[in-house]
GROMACS .gro file of C-alpha atoms in nm:
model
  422
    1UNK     CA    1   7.836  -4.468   2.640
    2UNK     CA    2   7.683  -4.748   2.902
    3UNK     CA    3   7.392  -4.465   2.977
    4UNK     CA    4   7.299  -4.408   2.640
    5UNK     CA    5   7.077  -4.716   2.568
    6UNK     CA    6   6.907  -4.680   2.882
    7UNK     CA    7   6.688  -4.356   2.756
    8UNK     CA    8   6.412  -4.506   2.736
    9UNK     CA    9   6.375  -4.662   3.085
   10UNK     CA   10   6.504  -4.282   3.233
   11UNK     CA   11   6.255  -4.088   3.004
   12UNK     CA   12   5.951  -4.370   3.109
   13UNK     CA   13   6.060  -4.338   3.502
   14UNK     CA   14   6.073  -3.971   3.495
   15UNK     CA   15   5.668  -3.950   3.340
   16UNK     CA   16   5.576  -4.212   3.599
   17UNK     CA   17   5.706  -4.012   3.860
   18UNK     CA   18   5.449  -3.707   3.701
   19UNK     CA   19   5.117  -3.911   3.728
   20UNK     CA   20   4.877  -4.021   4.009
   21UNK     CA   21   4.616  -4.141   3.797
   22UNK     CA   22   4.268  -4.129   3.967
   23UNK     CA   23   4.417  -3.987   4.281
   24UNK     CA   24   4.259  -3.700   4.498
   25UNK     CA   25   4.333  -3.333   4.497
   26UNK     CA   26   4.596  -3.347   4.755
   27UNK     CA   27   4.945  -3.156   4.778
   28UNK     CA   28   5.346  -3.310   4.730
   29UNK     CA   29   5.618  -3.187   4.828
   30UNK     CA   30   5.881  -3.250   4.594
   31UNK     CA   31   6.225  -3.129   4.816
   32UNK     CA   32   6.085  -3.318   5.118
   33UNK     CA   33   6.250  -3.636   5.203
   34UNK     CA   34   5.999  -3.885   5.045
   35UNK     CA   35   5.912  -3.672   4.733
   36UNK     CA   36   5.685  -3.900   4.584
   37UNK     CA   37   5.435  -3.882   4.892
   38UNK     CA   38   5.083  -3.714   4.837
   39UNK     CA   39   4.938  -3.597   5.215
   40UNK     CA   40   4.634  -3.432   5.279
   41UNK     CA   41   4.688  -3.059   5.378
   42UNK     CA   42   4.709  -3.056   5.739
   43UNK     CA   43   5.006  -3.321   5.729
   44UNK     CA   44   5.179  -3.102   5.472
   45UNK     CA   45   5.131  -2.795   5.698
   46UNK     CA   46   5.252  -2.987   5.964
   47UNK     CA   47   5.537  -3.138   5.837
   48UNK     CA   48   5.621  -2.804   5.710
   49UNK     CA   49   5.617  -2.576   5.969
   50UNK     CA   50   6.010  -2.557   6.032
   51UNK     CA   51   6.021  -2.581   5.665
   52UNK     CA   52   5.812  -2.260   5.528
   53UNK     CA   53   5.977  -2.161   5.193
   54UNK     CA   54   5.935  -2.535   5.051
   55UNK     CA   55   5.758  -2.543   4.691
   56UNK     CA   56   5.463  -2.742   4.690
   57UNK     CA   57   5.284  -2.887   4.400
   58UNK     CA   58   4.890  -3.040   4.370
   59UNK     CA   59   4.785  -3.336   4.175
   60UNK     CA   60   4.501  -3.209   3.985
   61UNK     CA   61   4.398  -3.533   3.883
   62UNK     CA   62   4.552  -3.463   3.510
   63UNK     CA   63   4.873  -3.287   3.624
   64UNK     CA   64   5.066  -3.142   3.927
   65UNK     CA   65   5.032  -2.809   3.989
   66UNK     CA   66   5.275  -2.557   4.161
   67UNK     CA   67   5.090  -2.357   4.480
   68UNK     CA   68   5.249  -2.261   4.841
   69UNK     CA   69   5.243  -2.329   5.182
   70UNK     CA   70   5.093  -1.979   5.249
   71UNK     CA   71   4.819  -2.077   4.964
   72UNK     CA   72   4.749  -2.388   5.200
   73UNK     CA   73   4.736  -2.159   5.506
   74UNK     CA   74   5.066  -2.169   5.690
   75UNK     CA   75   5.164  -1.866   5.822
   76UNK     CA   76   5.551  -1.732   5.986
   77UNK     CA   77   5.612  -1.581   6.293
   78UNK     CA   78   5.987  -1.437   6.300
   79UNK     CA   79   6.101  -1.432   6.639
   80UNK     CA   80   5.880  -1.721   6.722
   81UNK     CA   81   5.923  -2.053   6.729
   82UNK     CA   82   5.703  -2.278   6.501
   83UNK     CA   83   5.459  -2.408   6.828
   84UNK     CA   84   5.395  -2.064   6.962
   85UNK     CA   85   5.166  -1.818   6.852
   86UNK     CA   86   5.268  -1.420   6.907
   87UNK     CA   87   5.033  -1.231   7.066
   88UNK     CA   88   5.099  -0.894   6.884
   89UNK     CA   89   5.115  -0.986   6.533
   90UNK     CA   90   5.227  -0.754   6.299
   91UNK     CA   91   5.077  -0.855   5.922
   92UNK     CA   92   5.363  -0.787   5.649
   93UNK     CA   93   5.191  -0.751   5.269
   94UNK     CA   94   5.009  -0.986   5.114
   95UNK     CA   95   5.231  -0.962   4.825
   96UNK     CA   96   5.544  -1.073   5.065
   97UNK     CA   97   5.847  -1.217   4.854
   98UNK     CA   98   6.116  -1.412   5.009
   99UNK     CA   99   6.461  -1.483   4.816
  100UNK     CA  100   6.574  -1.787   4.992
  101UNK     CA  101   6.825  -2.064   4.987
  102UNK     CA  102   6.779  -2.178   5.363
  103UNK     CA  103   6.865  -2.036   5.707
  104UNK     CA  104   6.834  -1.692   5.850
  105UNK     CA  105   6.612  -1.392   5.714
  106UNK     CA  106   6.715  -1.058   5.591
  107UNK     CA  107   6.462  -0.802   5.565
  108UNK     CA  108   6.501  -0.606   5.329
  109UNK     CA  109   6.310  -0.312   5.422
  110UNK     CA  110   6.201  -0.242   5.811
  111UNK     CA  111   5.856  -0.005   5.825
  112UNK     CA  112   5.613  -0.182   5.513
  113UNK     CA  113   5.749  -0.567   5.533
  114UNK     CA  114   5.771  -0.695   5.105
  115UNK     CA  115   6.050  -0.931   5.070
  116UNK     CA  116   6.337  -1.056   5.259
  117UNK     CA  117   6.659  -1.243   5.158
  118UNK     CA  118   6.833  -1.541   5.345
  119UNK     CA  119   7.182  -1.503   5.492
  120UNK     CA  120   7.290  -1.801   5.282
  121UNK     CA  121   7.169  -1.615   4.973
  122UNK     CA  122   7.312  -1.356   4.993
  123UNK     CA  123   7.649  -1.573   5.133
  124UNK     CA  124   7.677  -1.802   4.811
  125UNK     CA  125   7.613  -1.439   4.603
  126UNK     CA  126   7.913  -1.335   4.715
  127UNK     CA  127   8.108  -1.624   4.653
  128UNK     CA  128   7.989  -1.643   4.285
  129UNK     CA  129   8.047  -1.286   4.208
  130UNK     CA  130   8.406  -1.302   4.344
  131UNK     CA  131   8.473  -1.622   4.192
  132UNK     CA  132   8.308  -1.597   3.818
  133UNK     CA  133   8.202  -1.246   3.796
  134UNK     CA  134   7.812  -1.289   3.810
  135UNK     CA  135   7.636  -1.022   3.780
  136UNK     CA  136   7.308  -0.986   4.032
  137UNK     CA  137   7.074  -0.882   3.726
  138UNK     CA  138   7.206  -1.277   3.625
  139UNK     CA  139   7.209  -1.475   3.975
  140UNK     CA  140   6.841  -1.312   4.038
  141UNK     CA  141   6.751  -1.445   3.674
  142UNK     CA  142   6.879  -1.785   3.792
  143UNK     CA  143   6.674  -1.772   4.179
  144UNK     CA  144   6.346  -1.676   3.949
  145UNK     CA  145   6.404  -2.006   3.710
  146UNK     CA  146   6.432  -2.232   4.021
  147UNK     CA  147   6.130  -2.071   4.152
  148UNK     CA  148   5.908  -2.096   3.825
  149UNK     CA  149   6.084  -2.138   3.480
  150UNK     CA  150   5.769  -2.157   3.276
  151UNK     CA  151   5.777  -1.795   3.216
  152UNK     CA  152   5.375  -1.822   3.261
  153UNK     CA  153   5.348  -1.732   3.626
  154UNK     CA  154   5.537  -1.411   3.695
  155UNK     CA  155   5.784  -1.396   3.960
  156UNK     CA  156   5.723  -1.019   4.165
  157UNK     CA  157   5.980  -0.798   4.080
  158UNK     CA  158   6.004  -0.961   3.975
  159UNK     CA  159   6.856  -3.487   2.763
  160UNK     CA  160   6.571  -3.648   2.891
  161UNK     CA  161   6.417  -3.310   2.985
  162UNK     CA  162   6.449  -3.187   2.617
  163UNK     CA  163   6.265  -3.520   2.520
  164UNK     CA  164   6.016  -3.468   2.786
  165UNK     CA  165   5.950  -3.155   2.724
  166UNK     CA  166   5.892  -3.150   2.383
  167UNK     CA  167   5.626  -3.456   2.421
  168UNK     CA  168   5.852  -3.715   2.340
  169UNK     CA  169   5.752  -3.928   2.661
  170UNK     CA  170   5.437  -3.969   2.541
  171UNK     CA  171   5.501  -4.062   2.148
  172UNK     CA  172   5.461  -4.454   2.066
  173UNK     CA  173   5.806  -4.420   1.864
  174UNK     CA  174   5.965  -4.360   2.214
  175UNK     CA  175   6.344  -4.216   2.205
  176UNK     CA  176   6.459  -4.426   1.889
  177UNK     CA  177   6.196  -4.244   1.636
  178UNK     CA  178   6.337  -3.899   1.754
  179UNK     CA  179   6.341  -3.718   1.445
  180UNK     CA  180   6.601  -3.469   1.345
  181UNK     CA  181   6.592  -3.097   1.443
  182UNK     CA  182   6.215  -3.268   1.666
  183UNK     CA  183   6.347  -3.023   2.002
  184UNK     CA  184   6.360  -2.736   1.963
  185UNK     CA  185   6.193  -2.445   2.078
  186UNK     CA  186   6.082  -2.276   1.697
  187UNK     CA  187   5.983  -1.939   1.647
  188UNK     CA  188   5.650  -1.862   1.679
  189UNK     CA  189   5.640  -1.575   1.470
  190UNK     CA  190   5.799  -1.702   1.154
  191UNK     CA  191   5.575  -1.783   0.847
  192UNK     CA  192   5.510  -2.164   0.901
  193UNK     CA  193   5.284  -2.367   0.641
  194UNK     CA  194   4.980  -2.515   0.824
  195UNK     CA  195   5.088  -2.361   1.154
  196UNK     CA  196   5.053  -1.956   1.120
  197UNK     CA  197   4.968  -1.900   0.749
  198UNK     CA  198   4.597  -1.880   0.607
  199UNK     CA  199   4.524  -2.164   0.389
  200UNK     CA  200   4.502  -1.986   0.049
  201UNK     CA  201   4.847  -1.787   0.091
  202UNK     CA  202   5.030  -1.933  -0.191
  203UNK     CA  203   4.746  -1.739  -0.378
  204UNK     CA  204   4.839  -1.430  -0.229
  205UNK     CA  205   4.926  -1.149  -0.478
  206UNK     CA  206   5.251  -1.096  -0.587
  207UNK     CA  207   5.276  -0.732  -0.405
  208UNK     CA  208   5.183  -0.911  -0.057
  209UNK     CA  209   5.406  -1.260  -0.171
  210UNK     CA  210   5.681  -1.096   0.138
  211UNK     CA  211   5.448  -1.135   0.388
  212UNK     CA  212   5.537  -1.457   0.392
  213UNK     CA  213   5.891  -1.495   0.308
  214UNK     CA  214   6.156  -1.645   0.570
  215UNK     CA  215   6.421  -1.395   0.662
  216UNK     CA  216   6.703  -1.576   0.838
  217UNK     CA  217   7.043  -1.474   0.870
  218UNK     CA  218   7.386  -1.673   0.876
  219UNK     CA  219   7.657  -1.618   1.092
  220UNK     CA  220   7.972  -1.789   1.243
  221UNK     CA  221   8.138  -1.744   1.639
  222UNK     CA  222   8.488  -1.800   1.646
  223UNK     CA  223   8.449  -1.799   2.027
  224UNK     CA  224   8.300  -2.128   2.046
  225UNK     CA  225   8.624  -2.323   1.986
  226UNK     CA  226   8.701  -2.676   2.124
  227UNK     CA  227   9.065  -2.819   2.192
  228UNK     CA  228   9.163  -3.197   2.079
  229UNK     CA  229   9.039  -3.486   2.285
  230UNK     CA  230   9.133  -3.826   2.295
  231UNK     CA  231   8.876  -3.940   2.464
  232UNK     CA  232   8.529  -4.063   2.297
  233UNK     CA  233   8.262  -3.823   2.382
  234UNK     CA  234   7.948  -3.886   2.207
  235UNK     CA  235   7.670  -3.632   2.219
  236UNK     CA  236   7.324  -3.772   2.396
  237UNK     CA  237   7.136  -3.598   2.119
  238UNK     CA  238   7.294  -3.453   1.866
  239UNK     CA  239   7.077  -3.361   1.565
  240UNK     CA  240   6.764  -3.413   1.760
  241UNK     CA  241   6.774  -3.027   1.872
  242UNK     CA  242   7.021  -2.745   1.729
  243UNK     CA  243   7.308  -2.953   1.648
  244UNK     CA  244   7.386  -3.103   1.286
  245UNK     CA  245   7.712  -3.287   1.279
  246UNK     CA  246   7.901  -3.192   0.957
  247UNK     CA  247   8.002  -3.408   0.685
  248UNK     CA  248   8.299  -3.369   0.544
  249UNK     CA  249   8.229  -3.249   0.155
  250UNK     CA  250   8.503  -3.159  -0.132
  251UNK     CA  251   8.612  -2.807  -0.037
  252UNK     CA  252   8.706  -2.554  -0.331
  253UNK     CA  253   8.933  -2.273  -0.281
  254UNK     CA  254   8.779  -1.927  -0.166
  255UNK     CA  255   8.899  -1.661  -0.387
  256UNK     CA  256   8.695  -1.307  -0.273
  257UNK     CA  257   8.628  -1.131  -0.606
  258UNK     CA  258   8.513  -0.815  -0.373
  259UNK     CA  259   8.700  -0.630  -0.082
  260UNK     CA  260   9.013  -0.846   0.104
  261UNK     CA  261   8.787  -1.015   0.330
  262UNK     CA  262   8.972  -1.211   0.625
  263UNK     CA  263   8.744  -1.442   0.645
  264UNK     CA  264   8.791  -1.571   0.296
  265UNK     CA  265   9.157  -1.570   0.279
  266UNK     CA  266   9.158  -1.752   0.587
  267UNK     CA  267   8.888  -2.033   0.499
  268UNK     CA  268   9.127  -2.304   0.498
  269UNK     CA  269   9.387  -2.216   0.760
  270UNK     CA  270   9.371  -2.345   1.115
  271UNK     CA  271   9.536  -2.132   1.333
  272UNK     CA  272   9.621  -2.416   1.611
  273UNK     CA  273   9.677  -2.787   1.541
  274UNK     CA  274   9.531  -2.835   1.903
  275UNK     CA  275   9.196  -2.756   1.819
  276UNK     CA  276   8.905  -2.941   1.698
  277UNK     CA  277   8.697  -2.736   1.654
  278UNK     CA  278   8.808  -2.375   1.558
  279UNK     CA  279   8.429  -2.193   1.623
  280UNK     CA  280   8.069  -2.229   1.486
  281UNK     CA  281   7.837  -2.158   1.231
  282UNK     CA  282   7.434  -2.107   1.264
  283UNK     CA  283   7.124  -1.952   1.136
  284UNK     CA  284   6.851  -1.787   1.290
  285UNK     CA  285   6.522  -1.642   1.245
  286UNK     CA  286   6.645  -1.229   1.166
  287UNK     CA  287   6.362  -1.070   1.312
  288UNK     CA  288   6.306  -1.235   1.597
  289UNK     CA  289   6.634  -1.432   1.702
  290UNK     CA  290   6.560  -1.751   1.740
  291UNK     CA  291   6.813  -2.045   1.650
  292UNK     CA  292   6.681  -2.288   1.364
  293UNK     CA  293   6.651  -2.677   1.417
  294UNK     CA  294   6.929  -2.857   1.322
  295UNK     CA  295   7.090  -2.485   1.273
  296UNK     CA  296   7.446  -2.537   1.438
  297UNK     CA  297   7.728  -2.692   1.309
  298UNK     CA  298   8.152  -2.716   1.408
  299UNK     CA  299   8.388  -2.518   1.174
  300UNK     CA  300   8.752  -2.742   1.104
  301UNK     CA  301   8.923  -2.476   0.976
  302UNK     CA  302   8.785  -2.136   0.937
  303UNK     CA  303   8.470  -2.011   0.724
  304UNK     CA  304   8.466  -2.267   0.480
  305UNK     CA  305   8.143  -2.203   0.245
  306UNK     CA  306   8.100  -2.580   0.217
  307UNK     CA  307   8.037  -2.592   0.630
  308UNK     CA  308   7.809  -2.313   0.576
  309UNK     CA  309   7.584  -2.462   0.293
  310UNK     CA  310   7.561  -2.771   0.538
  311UNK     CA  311   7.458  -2.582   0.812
  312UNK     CA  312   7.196  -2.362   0.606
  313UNK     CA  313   6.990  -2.667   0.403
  314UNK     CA  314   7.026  -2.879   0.663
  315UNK     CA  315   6.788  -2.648   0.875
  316UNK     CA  316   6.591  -2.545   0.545
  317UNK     CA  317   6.530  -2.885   0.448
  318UNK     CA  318   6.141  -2.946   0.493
  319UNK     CA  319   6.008  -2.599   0.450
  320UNK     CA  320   5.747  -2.494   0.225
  321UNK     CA  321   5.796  -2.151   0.196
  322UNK     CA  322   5.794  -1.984  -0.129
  323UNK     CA  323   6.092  -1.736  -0.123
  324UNK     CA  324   6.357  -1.745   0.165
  325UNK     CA  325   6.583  -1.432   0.205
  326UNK     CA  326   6.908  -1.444   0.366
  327UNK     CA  327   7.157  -1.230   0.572
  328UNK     CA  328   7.473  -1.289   0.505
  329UNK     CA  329   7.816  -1.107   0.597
  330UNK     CA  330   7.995  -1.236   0.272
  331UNK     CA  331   7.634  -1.301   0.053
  332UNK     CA  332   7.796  -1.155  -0.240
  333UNK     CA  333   8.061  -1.429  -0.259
  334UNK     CA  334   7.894  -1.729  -0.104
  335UNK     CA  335   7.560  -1.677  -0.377
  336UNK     CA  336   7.823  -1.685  -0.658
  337UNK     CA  337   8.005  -2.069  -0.526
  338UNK     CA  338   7.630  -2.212  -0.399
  339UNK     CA  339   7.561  -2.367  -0.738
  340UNK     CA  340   7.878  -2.506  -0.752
  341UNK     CA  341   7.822  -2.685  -0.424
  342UNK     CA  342   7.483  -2.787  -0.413
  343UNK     CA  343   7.515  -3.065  -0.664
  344UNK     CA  344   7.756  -3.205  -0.322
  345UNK     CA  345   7.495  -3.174  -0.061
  346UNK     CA  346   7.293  -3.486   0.045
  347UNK     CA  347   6.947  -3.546  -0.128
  348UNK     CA  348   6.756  -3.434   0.149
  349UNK     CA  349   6.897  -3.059   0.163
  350UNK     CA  350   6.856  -3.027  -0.235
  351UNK     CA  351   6.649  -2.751  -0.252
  352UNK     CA  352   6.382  -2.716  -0.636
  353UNK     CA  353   6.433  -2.396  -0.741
  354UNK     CA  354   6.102  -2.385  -0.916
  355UNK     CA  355   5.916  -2.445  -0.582
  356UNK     CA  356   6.176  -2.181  -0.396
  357UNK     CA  357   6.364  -1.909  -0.476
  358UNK     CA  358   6.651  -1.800  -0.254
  359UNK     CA  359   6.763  -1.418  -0.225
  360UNK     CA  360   7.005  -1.254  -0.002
  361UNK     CA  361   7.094  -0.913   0.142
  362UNK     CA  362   7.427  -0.792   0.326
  363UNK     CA  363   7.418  -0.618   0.696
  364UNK     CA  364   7.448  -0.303   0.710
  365UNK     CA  365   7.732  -0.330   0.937
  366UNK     CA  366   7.917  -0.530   0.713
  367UNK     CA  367   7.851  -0.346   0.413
  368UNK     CA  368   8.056  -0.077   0.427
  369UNK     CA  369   8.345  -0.290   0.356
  370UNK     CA  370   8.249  -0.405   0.043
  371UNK     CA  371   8.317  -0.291  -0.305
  372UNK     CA  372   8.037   0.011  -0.397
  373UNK     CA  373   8.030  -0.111  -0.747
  374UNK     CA  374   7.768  -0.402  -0.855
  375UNK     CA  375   7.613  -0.428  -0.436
  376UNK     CA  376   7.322  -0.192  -0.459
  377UNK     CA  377   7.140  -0.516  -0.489
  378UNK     CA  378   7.281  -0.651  -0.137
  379UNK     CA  379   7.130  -0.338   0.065
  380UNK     CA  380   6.966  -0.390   0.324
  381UNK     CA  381   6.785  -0.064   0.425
  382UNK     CA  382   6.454  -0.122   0.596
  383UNK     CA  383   6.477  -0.481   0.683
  384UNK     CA  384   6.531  -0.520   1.129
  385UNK     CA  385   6.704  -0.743   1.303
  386UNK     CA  386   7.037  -0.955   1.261
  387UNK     CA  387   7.228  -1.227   1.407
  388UNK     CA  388   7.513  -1.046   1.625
  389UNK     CA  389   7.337  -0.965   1.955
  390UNK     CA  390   7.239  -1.389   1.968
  391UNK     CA  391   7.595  -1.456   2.011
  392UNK     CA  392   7.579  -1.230   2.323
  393UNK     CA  393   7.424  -1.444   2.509
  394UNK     CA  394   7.669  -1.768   2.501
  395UNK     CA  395   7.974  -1.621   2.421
  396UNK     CA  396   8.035  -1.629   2.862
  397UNK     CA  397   8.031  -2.000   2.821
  398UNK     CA  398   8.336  -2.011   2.533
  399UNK     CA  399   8.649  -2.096   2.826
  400UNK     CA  400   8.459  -2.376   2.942
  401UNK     CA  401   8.343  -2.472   2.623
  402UNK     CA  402   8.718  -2.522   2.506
  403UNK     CA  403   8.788  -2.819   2.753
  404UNK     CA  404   8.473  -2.991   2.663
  405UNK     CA  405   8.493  -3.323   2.504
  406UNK     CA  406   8.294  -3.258   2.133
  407UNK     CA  407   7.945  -3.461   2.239
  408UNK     CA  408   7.939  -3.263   2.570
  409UNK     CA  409   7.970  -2.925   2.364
  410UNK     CA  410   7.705  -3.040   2.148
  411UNK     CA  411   7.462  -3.062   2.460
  412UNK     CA  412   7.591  -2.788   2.632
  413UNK     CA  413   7.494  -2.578   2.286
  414UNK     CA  414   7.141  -2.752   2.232
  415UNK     CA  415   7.061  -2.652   2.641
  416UNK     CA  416   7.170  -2.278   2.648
  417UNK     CA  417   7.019  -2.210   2.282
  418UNK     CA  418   6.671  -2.395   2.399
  419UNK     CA  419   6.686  -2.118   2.733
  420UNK     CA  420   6.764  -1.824   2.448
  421UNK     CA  421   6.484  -1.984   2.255
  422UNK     CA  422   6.267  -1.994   2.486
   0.00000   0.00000   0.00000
C-alpha cells in the first residue's frame, strides 16, 4: 500500500535512467557494476575481457541500442587466459551462439565450433526440471527472452514496465490519467475504426458488411481459483490492462431451457466456502487469440450470466463496430436472459442497438450437447478459431495462483496474458 503512491517517481526514475540526451555514440554496460556508465570502446573491451558474454547496449543519441562485445571487437581464446594471445588459433563460425549463465563452457559440438552451453546452465536446468517439471522447449524460451524479448531480433536457433511500455512515461497525465483497459497488447488483426479499416467502410455493401465484424468468443477457467485472504492485497493496476473488477449486480436464477447443462445448474453454488474466487471469465479475439482490454474478471460462485455480461461490455464498451458476433458455450441461453440484464449494467457498457447488432454462434465442440431442435441458427461451420487452446497457456500457473492474495492475482494475470499477447 506505502509503494503505491510512489508510481510516479519509479516510472520518472526508470525513463531517466533510458536517456543521455546529447551524449556521444558510446557503449553501456548495463550488468556491470556501475550500470549507468557510458565508456568509449576500448575501456568497455577492456573492462570486459574476463567478462565476454556481457550484453552491451549503445546510446544512439535518441535511444540505447542492444550490440555485443564481439560487434565491438573482442574476441575468446578457450584455453587461454584473457592477456595471452594463442599462437594457433582455430576460428569457430561466425554465427557462434553461446547459452550462458556464467562459468565454464560446454561445447556442444567438437569438429565445426556453433554454440556452447555453460556448466551453470545446464546445472540450474537440472534443478528446475527436477523441481517444477520444466520442460527445455520452455527454459530455452525463457534464456531467449533474457537475451532479446522484443521478438524483432531473432535469437539463432534459435507495473511500471506495463506503463512504460505502453508510452505511459512519456504522457503529461502521468500514472493518475491511466485510462481503463490503456495496456494492453490489442490485436492487430481485428477490425479497428481509424486504425485498420478504410475510411468509407460503414458504406461497404451489405454482402461484404462481415469483413468487418468482431468475432470474439467467451469463455470461463475454473482453474484459476483463489483461496480466502485476510490480508489487504490491492492490485497495482487493476483495470488499466486485462483486469475489470466485478461489481456485484442482482443475480436471477439460471434455469437451462436446452440440454442439463452443469454449468447452469451450478451458477450459484460454491463448491468451497474457502475460496474467493472460484475461477475466471474472459473474452478474446476468436481468430487470432488475443485477450481483450479490460477482458478478465473473478467468478464468486460459478458461471453466473450476470459476471459474464460484466466481463463482455466492459471490454466492448468504446467500439465502433457495426455487428459483433460471439462464441459462446451456452449462447443459446445467455442471448435469451441479456435483455433482462442489460437494463443493470453501468451506463458506460449500455450498448444502442441501432448503432450495433450483436449475434452469436455455439462451438462446435460444445454443440453436440445441445438440443437439435431450434439451434441450426447457433452453427458454427466455417468460422476458425476459439477460446480453449488460450487457457493452455496459464493454466501451469493455477497452484500458485490459489495462495495469491486477490491484487497479486490480478497482476500476475495482466503480466502472463500481455507475454500471450504479445
Amino acid at each position: 500500500m506505502d509503494w503505491v503512491p510512489c508510481h510516479q517517481e519509479y516510472l520518472d526514475s526508470l525513463l531517466f535512467l533510458e536517456g543521455r540526451g546529447e551524449a556521444l555514440v558510446v557503449p553501456r554496460c548495463p550488468l556491470c557494476w556501475e550500470p549507468g556508465a557510458l565508456l568509449c570502446c576500448k575501456c568497455t573491451l577492456a573492462i570486459h575481457e574476463n567478462l565476454p558474454l556481457h550484453n552491451i547496449q549503445v546510446w544512439t543519441g535518441q535511444m540505447f541500442e542492444h550490440t555485443s562485445l564481439r560487434g565491438l571487437g573482442l574476441t575468446v581464446q578457450l584455453g587461454h587466459p584473457a592477456y595471452q594471445k594463442c599462437p594457433v588459433p582455430v576460428y569457430a563460425s561466425s554465427l557462434f551462439i553461446v547459452i550462458h549463465m556464467n562459468r565454464h563452457w560446454f561445447l556442444s559440438m567438437v569438429l565445426q565450433l556453433k554454440s556452447c552451453a555453460m556448466f551453470e546452465v545446464l546445472h540450474q536446468y537440472q534443478l528446475l526440471s527436477l523441481s517444477s517439471k520444466i520442460s527445455i522447449h520452455h527454459f530455452y524460451d525463457m534464456l531467449k527472452c533474457l537475451t532479446n524479448n522484443t521478438g524483432l531480433v531473432p535469437v539463432p536457433v534459435w507495473h511500471l514496465k506495463m506503463l512504460k511500455q505502453a508510452g505511459h512515461g512519456n504522457d503529461p497525465s502521468g500514472v493518475l490519467g491511466t485510462a481503463s483497459g490503456k495496456l494492453v497488447v490489442i490485436c492487430p488483426a481485428c477490425p479497428e475504426p481509424r486504425v485498420n479499416l478504410p475510411e468509407e467502410w460503414m458504406n461497404t455493401p451489405e454482402e461484404e458488411r462481415f469483413l468487418y465484424d468482431g468475432i470474439y468468443a467467451i469463455d470461463v477457467n475454473f482453474h484459476l481459483k483463489n483461496r480466502v485472504r485476510s490480508s489487504v492485497d490491492p492490485g497495482l493496476g487493476t483495470r488499466w490492462a486485462y483486469f475489470q473488477l466485478f461489481v456485484c449486480l442482482s443475480v436471477s436464477p439460471q434455469i437451462s431451457s436446452c440440454a442439463g447443462f452443469a454449468v447452469l445448474d451450478h451458477a450459484n453454488t460454491k463448491k468451497s466456502d474457502r475460496l474467493q474466487v472460484t475461477g475466471i471469465g474472459a473474452i478474446i479475439c476468436t481468430c487470432h487469440g488475443l485477450l481483450h482490454p479490460n477482458g478478465i474478471g473473478d467468478l464468486q460462485k460459478g458461471e453466473q450470466f450476470c459476471n459474464m455480461d460484466y466481463i463482455m461490455f466492459s471490454s466492448l464498451q468504446g467500439t465502433k463496430l457495426g455487428c459483433i458476433m460471439i462464441l459462446y458455450n451456452i449462447f443459446c441461453q445467455w442471448i435469451t436472459k441479456l435483455h433482462c440484464q442489460l437494463p443493470s449494467l453501468p451506463p458506460e457498457f449500455q450498448i444502442d442497438p441501432n448503432v450495433m447488432t450483436l449475434s452469436g454462434v455455439i462451438p462446435k465442440f460444445h454443440f453436440g450437447a445441445h438440443k437439435p431442435e431450434g439451434h441450426a441458427q447457433f452453427s458454427l461451420n466455417w468460422m476458425p478459431g476459439g477460446i480453449e487452446r488460450d487457457w493452455s497457456g496459464i493454466n501451469p500457473a493455477a497452484n500458485s495462483m490459489k495462495e495469491m492474495g486477490s491484487g497479486c492475482q490480478h497482476d500476475t494475470l495482466d503480466d502472463i496474458w500481455s507475454d500471450l499477447n504479445y
